[in-house]
Coordinates of C-alpha atoms in Angstrom, one line a residue:
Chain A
X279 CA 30.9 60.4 36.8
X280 CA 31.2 56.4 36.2
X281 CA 29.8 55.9 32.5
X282 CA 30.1 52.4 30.2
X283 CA 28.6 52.4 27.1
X284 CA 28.7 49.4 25.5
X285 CA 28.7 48.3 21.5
X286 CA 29.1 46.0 19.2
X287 CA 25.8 43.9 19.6
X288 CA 23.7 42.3 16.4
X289 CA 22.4 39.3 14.8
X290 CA 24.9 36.5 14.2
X291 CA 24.6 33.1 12.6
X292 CA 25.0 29.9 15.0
X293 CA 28.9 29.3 15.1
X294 CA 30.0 32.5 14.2
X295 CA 31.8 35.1 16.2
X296 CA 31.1 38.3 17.6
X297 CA 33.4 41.4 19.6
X298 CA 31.4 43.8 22.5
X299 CA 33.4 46.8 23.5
X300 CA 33.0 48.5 26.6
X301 CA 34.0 52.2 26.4
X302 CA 35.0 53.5 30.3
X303 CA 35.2 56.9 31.6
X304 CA 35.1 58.8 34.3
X305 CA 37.3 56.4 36.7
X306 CA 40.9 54.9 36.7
X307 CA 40.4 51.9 34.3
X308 CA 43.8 50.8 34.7
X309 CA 43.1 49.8 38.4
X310 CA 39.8 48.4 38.3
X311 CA 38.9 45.1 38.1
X312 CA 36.2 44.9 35.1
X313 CA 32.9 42.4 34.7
X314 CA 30.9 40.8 31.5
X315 CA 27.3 40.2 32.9
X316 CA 24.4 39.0 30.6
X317 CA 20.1 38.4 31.1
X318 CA 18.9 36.7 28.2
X319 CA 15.3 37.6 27.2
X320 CA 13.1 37.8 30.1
X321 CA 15.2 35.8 32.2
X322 CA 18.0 36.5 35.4
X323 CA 21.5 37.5 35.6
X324 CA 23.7 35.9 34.8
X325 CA 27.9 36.5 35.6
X326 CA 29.8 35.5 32.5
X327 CA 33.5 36.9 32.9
X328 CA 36.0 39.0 35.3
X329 CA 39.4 40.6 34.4
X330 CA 41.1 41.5 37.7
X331 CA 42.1 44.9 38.2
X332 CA 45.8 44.7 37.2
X333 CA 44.8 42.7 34.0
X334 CA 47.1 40.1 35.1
X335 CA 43.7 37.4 35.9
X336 CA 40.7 36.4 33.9
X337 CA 37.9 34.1 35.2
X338 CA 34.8 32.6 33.3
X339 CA 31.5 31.0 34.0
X340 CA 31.7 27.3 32.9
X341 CA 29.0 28.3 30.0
X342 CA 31.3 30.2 28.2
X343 CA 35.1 28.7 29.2
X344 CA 36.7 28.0 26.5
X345 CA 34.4 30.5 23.8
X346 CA 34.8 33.7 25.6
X347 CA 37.4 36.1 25.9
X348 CA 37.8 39.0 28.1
X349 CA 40.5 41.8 27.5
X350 CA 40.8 45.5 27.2
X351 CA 42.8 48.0 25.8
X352 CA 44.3 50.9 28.6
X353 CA 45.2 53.4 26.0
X354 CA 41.5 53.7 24.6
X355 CA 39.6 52.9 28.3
X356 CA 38.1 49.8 26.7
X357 CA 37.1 45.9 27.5
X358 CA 36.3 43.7 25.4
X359 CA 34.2 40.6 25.5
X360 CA 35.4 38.3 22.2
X361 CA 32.7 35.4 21.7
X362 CA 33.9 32.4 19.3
X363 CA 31.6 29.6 18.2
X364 CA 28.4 31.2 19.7
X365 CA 25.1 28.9 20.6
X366 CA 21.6 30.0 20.5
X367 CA 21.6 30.1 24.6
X368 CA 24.2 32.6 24.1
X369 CA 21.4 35.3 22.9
X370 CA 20.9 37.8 25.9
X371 CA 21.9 41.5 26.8
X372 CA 25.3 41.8 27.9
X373 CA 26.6 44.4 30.1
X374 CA 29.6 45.0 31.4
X375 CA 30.4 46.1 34.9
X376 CA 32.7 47.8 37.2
X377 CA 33.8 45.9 39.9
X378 CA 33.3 47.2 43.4
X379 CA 35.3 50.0 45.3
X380 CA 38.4 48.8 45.9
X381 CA 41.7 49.6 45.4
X382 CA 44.5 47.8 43.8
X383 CA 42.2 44.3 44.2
X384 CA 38.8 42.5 43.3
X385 CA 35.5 43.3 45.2
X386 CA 33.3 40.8 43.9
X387 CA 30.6 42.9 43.5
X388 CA 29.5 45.1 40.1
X389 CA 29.1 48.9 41.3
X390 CA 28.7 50.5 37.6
X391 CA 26.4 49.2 35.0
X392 CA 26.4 50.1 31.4
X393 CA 23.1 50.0 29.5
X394 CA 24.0 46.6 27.6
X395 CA 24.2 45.2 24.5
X396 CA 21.8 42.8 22.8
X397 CA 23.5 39.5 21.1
X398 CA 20.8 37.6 18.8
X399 CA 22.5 34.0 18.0
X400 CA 19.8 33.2 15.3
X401 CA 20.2 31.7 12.3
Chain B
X36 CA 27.2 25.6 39.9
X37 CA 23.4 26.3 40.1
X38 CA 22.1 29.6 40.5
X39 CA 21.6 30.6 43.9
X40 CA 17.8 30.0 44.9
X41 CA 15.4 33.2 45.5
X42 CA 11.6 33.2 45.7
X43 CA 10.1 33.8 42.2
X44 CA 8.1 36.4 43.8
X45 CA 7.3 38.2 47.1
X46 CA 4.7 41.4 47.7
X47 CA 3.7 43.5 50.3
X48 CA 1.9 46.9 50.8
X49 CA 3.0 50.1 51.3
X50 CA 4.6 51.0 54.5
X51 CA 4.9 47.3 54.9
X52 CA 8.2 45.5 55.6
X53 CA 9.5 42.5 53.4
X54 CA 12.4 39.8 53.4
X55 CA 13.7 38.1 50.3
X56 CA 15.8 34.8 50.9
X57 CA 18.7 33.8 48.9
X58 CA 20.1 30.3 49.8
X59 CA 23.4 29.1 48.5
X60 CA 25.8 26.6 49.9
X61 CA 29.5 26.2 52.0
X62 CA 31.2 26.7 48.4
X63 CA 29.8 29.9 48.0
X64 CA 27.1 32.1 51.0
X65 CA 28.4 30.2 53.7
X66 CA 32.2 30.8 52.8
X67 CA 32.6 34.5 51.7
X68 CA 31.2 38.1 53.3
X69 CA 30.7 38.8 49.4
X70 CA 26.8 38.7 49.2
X71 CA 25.3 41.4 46.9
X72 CA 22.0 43.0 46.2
X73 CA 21.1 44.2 42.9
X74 CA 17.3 45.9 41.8
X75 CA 16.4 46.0 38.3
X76 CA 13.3 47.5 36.9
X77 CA 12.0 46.0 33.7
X78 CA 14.0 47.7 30.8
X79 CA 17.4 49.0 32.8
X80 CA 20.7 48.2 34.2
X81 CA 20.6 46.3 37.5
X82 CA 21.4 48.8 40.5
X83 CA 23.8 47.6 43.3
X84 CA 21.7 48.6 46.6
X85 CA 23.6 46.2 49.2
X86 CA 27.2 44.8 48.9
X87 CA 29.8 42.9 51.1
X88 CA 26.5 41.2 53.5
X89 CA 25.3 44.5 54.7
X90 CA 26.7 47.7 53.3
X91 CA 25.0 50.2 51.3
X92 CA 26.8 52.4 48.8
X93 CA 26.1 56.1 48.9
X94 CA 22.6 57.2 47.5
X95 CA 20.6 54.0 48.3
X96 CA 18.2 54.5 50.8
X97 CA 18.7 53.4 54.5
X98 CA 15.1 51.6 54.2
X99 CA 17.4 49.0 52.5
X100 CA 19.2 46.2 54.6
X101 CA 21.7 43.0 54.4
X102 CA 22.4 40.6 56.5
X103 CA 23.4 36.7 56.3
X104 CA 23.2 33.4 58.2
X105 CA 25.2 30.0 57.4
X106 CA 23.9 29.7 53.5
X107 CA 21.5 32.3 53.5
X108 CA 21.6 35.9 53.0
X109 CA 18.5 38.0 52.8
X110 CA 17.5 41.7 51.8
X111 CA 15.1 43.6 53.8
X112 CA 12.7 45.8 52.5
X113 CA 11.2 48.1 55.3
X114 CA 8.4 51.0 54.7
X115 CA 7.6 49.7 51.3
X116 CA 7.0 52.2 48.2
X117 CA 5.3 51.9 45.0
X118 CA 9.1 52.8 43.3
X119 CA 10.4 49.5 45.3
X120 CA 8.5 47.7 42.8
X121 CA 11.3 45.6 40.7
X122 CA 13.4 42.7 40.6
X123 CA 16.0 42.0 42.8
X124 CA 18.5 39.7 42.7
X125 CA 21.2 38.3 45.0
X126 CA 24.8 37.6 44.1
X127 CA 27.3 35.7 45.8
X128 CA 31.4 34.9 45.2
X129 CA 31.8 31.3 44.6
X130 CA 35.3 30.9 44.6
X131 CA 37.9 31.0 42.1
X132 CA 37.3 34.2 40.7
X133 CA 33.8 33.4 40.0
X134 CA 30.4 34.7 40.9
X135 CA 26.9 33.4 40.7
X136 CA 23.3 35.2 40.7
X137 CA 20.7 34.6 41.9
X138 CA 17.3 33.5 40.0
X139 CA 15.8 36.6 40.7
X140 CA 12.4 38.1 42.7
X141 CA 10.2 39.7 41.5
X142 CA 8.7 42.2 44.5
X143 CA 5.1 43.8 44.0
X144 CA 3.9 46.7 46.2
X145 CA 0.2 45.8 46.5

């Protein structure tokens, strides 16, 4: 079965960086396109980043273009979510995602969900 | 781009049937079939229920339905149960590899 488990998540100073990792199994990671959603504290969803299935296109909300970067590593079934020069409004749960069911493109829709991470930005 | 607009909150009874609205605009409802529903209850992962306007993935109840009109889609509730209580939220591709949520509803089964 589909599992994510994310890591990486803590308390970092304003400015500072931070790495999530996003540990797949279960499915073909190396053909699915792979999402970075976050909900900061009792607030909505909120879509942050997208590498397309092939690896070969990343996306980004305009809240994080520029800060964020998405990657992942085939041999070891894992995405990353790199996050440079965080901001308070950065502090949320992330989770990453598996996009939809398609094959050999991008569905647009997150069909897997990992049990998050929580980033505090705090100083 | 803004967050696509929900109703903060929406309830009904058991056995009842219930609609939640999520507006958009051309750039984003009005120009894709890539509207998504997702239910969260407090403390968990979202869960998709509806993707691509209307389709359900296997294992989400058939009392669950999609559908979408110019800049609006909308989820249908229909033979409300106390375990529909949650927050759902709609999701929508905007274009250029991007997607944008929904403010989120929160439904209560009275």
């Amino acid at each position: 079965q589909v599992q994510l488990v994310e890591s990486g998540g803590g308390v970092v100073q304003p400015g500072r960086s931070l790495r999530l990792s996003c540990a797949a199994s279960g499915f073909t990671f190396s053909t699915s396109g792979m999402h970075w959603v976050r909900q900061a504290p009792g607030k909505g969803l909120e879509w942050v980043a997208v590498m397309f299935y092939d690896g070969t296109y990343k996306y980004y909300a305009d809240s994080v273009k520029g800060r964020f970067t998405i990657s992942r590593d085939i041999s070891k079934n894992t995405l990353y979510l790199q996050m440079d020069s965080l901001r308070a409004e950065d502090t949320a749960v992330y989770y990453c995602a598996r996009d939809g069911y398609c094959t050999n493109t991008t569905c647009y829709f997150f069909a897997y969900w990992g049990q998050g991470a929580l980033v505090t930005v705090s100083s | 781009q803004s967050a696509l607009t929900q109703p903060a909150s929406v309830s009904g009874s058991p056995g009842q049937s219930i609609t939640i609205s999520c507006t958009g605009t051309s750039s984003n409802i009005g120009s894709y079939k890539l509207v998504s529903w997702y239910q969260q209850h407090p403390g968990k992962a979202p869960k998709l229920m509806i993707y691509d306007v209307s389709k359900r993935p296997s294992g989400v109840s058939n009392r669950f339905s999609g559908s979408k009109s110019d800049n609006t889609a909308s989820l249908t509730i229909s033979g409300l149960q106390a375990e529909d209580e949650a927050n759902y939220y709609c999701c929508s591709y905007a274009g250029s590899g991007t997607s944008l949520f929904g403010g989120g509803t929160k439904l209560t089964v009275l």
